[in-house]
Amino acid sequence: MLANLFWITLVAGGSAAVVLWVFAAQLAFGLAGARKGGAGAYIAAVFWPFGARTGADVPAETATRLNKMLVAFFLALLVAISSMAVYSNLTFVLPAPTQ
């Protein structure tokens, strides 16, 4: 039963990380469109959307929002990875002794 709880936490943490990435990419696409950025800006928005907060023309509100998304993204990854470690420890089966 406890292993199932950590499995659910693993899925929830992974899902939260994906959702935060999508929201950050959407915000970064909006910034790239407002800046009239080229293809490089859109590619950067897909691969690392949190980097859009470092531009000189980014409003403070948007930069703060991306900073909070970055912290939440790493927190979600931390929850997912730690849940994976606990789940693997709870479901570990010792090998049968052979003679």
PDB file of C-alpha atoms in Angstrom:
ATOM      1  CA  MET A   1       0.000   0.000   0.000  1.00  0.00           C
ATOM      2  CA  LEU A   2       2.784   2.425   0.845  1.00  0.00           C
ATOM      3  CA  ALA A   3       4.533   1.628  -2.435  1.00  0.00           C
ATOM      4  CA  ASN A   4       1.351   2.582  -4.307  1.00  0.00           C
ATOM      5  CA  LEU A   5       1.329   5.958  -2.564  1.00  0.00           C
ATOM      6  CA  PHE A   6       4.858   6.695  -3.752  1.00  0.00           C
ATOM      7  CA  TRP A   7       3.992   5.487  -7.261  1.00  0.00           C
ATOM      8  CA  ILE A   8       1.138   8.000  -7.329  1.00  0.00           C
ATOM      9  CA  THR A   9       3.473  10.714  -6.011  1.00  0.00           C
ATOM     10  CA  LEU A  10       5.977   9.861  -8.744  1.00  0.00           C
ATOM     11  CA  VAL A  11       3.341  10.227 -11.446  1.00  0.00           C
ATOM     12  CA  ALA A  12       2.021  13.453  -9.899  1.00  0.00           C
ATOM     13  CA  GLY A  13       5.497  14.997  -9.675  1.00  0.00           C
ATOM     14  CA  GLY A  14       6.350  14.037 -13.255  1.00  0.00           C
ATOM     15  CA  SER A  15       3.030  15.344 -14.519  1.00  0.00           C
ATOM     16  CA  ALA A  16       3.474  18.619 -12.648  1.00  0.00           C
ATOM     17  CA  ALA A  17       6.932  19.073 -14.184  1.00  0.00           C
ATOM     18  CA  VAL A  18       5.536  18.530 -17.684  1.00  0.00           C
ATOM     19  CA  VAL A  19       2.643  20.942 -17.115  1.00  0.00           C
ATOM     20  CA  LEU A  20       4.978  23.622 -15.757  1.00  0.00           C
ATOM     21  CA  TRP A  21       7.259  23.178 -18.774  1.00  0.00           C
ATOM     22  CA  VAL A  22       4.308  23.643 -21.141  1.00  0.00           C
ATOM     23  CA  PHE A  23       3.119  26.778 -19.317  1.00  0.00           C
ATOM     24  CA  ALA A  24       6.638  28.245 -19.340  1.00  0.00           C
ATOM     25  CA  ALA A  25       7.040  27.445 -23.036  1.00  0.00           C
ATOM     26  CA  GLN A  26       3.731  29.136 -23.786  1.00  0.00           C
ATOM     27  CA  LEU A  27       4.869  32.245 -21.929  1.00  0.00           C
ATOM     28  CA  ALA A  28       8.262  32.164 -23.684  1.00  0.00           C
ATOM     29  CA  PHE A  29       6.562  31.847 -27.086  1.00  0.00           C
ATOM     30  CA  GLY A  30       4.552  34.963 -26.241  1.00  0.00           C
ATOM     31  CA  LEU A  31       7.734  36.831 -25.354  1.00  0.00           C
ATOM     32  CA  ALA A  32       9.458  35.665 -28.549  1.00  0.00           C
ATOM     33  CA  GLY A  33       6.504  36.859 -30.590  1.00  0.00           C
ATOM     34  CA  ALA A  34       6.452  40.232 -28.830  1.00  0.00           C
ATOM     35  CA  ARG A  35      10.189  40.667 -29.430  1.00  0.00           C
ATOM     36  CA  LYS A  36       9.818  39.666 -33.093  1.00  0.00           C
ATOM     37  CA  GLY A  37      12.483  37.040 -32.447  1.00  0.00           C
ATOM     38  CA  GLY A  38      13.671  34.732 -35.159  1.00  0.00           C
ATOM     39  CA  ALA A  39      13.582  30.973 -35.288  1.00  0.00           C
ATOM     40  CA  GLY A  40      16.279  30.765 -32.616  1.00  0.00           C
ATOM     41  CA  ALA A  41      14.031  32.452 -30.067  1.00  0.00           C
ATOM     42  CA  TYR A  42      11.262  29.954 -30.720  1.00  0.00           C
ATOM     43  CA  ILE A  43      13.643  26.988 -30.531  1.00  0.00           C
ATOM     44  CA  ALA A  44      15.012  28.314 -27.240  1.00  0.00           C
ATOM     45  CA  ALA A  45      11.438  28.641 -25.969  1.00  0.00           C
ATOM     46  CA  VAL A  46      10.902  24.931 -26.580  1.00  0.00           C
ATOM     47  CA  PHE A  47      14.175  23.618 -25.157  1.00  0.00           C
ATOM     48  CA  TRP A  48      14.653  25.981 -22.197  1.00  0.00           C
ATOM     49  CA  PRO A  49      11.675  28.307 -21.796  1.00  0.00           C
ATOM     50  CA  PHE A  50      12.921  29.589 -18.433  1.00  0.00           C
ATOM     51  CA  GLY A  51      15.799  31.359 -20.185  1.00  0.00           C
ATOM     52  CA  ALA A  52      13.352  33.910 -21.580  1.00  0.00           C
ATOM     53  CA  ARG A  53      13.333  35.676 -18.203  1.00  0.00           C
ATOM     54  CA  THR A  54      16.870  37.001 -18.679  1.00  0.00           C
ATOM     55  CA  GLY A  55      16.129  39.396 -21.542  1.00  0.00           C
ATOM     56  CA  ALA A  56      16.517  43.129 -21.050  1.00  0.00           C
ATOM     57  CA  ASP A  57      13.048  43.935 -22.384  1.00  0.00           C
ATOM     58  CA  VAL A  58      11.157  41.367 -20.279  1.00  0.00           C
ATOM     59  CA  PRO A  59       8.623  42.974 -17.946  1.00  0.00           C
ATOM     60  CA  ALA A  60       9.314  42.421 -14.252  1.00  0.00           C
ATOM     61  CA  GLU A  61       5.970  40.676 -13.795  1.00  0.00           C
ATOM     62  CA  THR A  62       6.754  38.131 -16.512  1.00  0.00           C
ATOM     63  CA  ALA A  63      10.284  37.535 -15.221  1.00  0.00           C
ATOM     64  CA  THR A  64       8.911  36.936 -11.729  1.00  0.00           C
ATOM     65  CA  ARG A  65       6.353  34.514 -13.098  1.00  0.00           C
ATOM     66  CA  LEU A  66       9.028  32.557 -14.981  1.00  0.00           C
ATOM     67  CA  ASN A  67      11.259  32.515 -11.881  1.00  0.00           C
ATOM     68  CA  LYS A  68       8.426  31.021  -9.845  1.00  0.00           C
ATOM     69  CA  MET A  69       7.757  28.458 -12.577  1.00  0.00           C
ATOM     70  CA  LEU A  70      11.448  27.510 -12.579  1.00  0.00           C
ATOM     71  CA  VAL A  71      11.437  26.919  -8.818  1.00  0.00           C
ATOM     72  CA  ALA A  72       8.203  24.926  -9.039  1.00  0.00           C
ATOM     73  CA  PHE A  73       9.595  22.884 -11.952  1.00  0.00           C
ATOM     74  CA  PHE A  74      12.672  21.835  -9.994  1.00  0.00           C
ATOM     75  CA  LEU A  75      10.539  21.146  -6.935  1.00  0.00           C
ATOM     76  CA  ALA A  76       8.307  18.864  -9.013  1.00  0.00           C
ATOM     77  CA  LEU A  77      11.389  17.067 -10.351  1.00  0.00           C
ATOM     78  CA  LEU A  78      12.711  16.687  -6.803  1.00  0.00           C
ATOM     79  CA  VAL A  79       9.412  15.175  -5.653  1.00  0.00           C
ATOM     80  CA  ALA A  80       9.341  12.782  -8.607  1.00  0.00           C
ATOM     81  CA  ILE A  81      12.942  11.640  -8.163  1.00  0.00           C
ATOM     82  CA  SER A  82      12.665  11.166  -4.412  1.00  0.00           C
ATOM     83  CA  SER A  83       9.414   9.244  -4.855  1.00  0.00           C
ATOM     84  CA  MET A  84      11.152   7.021  -7.391  1.00  0.00           C
ATOM     85  CA  ALA A  85      13.916   6.306  -4.868  1.00  0.00           C
ATOM     86  CA  VAL A  86      11.476   5.453  -2.086  1.00  0.00           C
ATOM     87  CA  TYR A  87       9.363   3.322  -4.417  1.00  0.00           C
ATOM     88  CA  SER A  88      12.394   1.341  -5.565  1.00  0.00           C
ATOM     89  CA  ASN A  89      13.452   0.766  -1.948  1.00  0.00           C
ATOM     90  CA  LEU A  90       9.977  -0.374  -0.919  1.00  0.00           C
ATOM     91  CA  THR A  91       9.647  -2.828  -3.794  1.00  0.00           C
ATOM     92  CA  PHE A  92      13.190  -4.233  -3.615  1.00  0.00           C
ATOM     93  CA  VAL A  93      13.250  -8.015  -3.383  1.00  0.00           C
ATOM     94  CA  LEU A  94      16.361  -9.724  -2.096  1.00  0.00           C
ATOM     95  CA  PRO A  95      17.735 -12.380  -4.422  1.00  0.00           C
ATOM     96  CA  ALA A  96      17.212 -15.966  -3.377  1.00  0.00           C
ATOM     97  CA  PRO A  97      20.336 -17.568  -1.918  1.00  0.00           C
ATOM     98  CA  THR A  98      21.876 -20.177  -4.147  1.00  0.00           C
ATOM     99  CA  GLN A  99      24.067 -23.062  -3.059  1.00  0.00           C
TER     100      GLN A  99
END
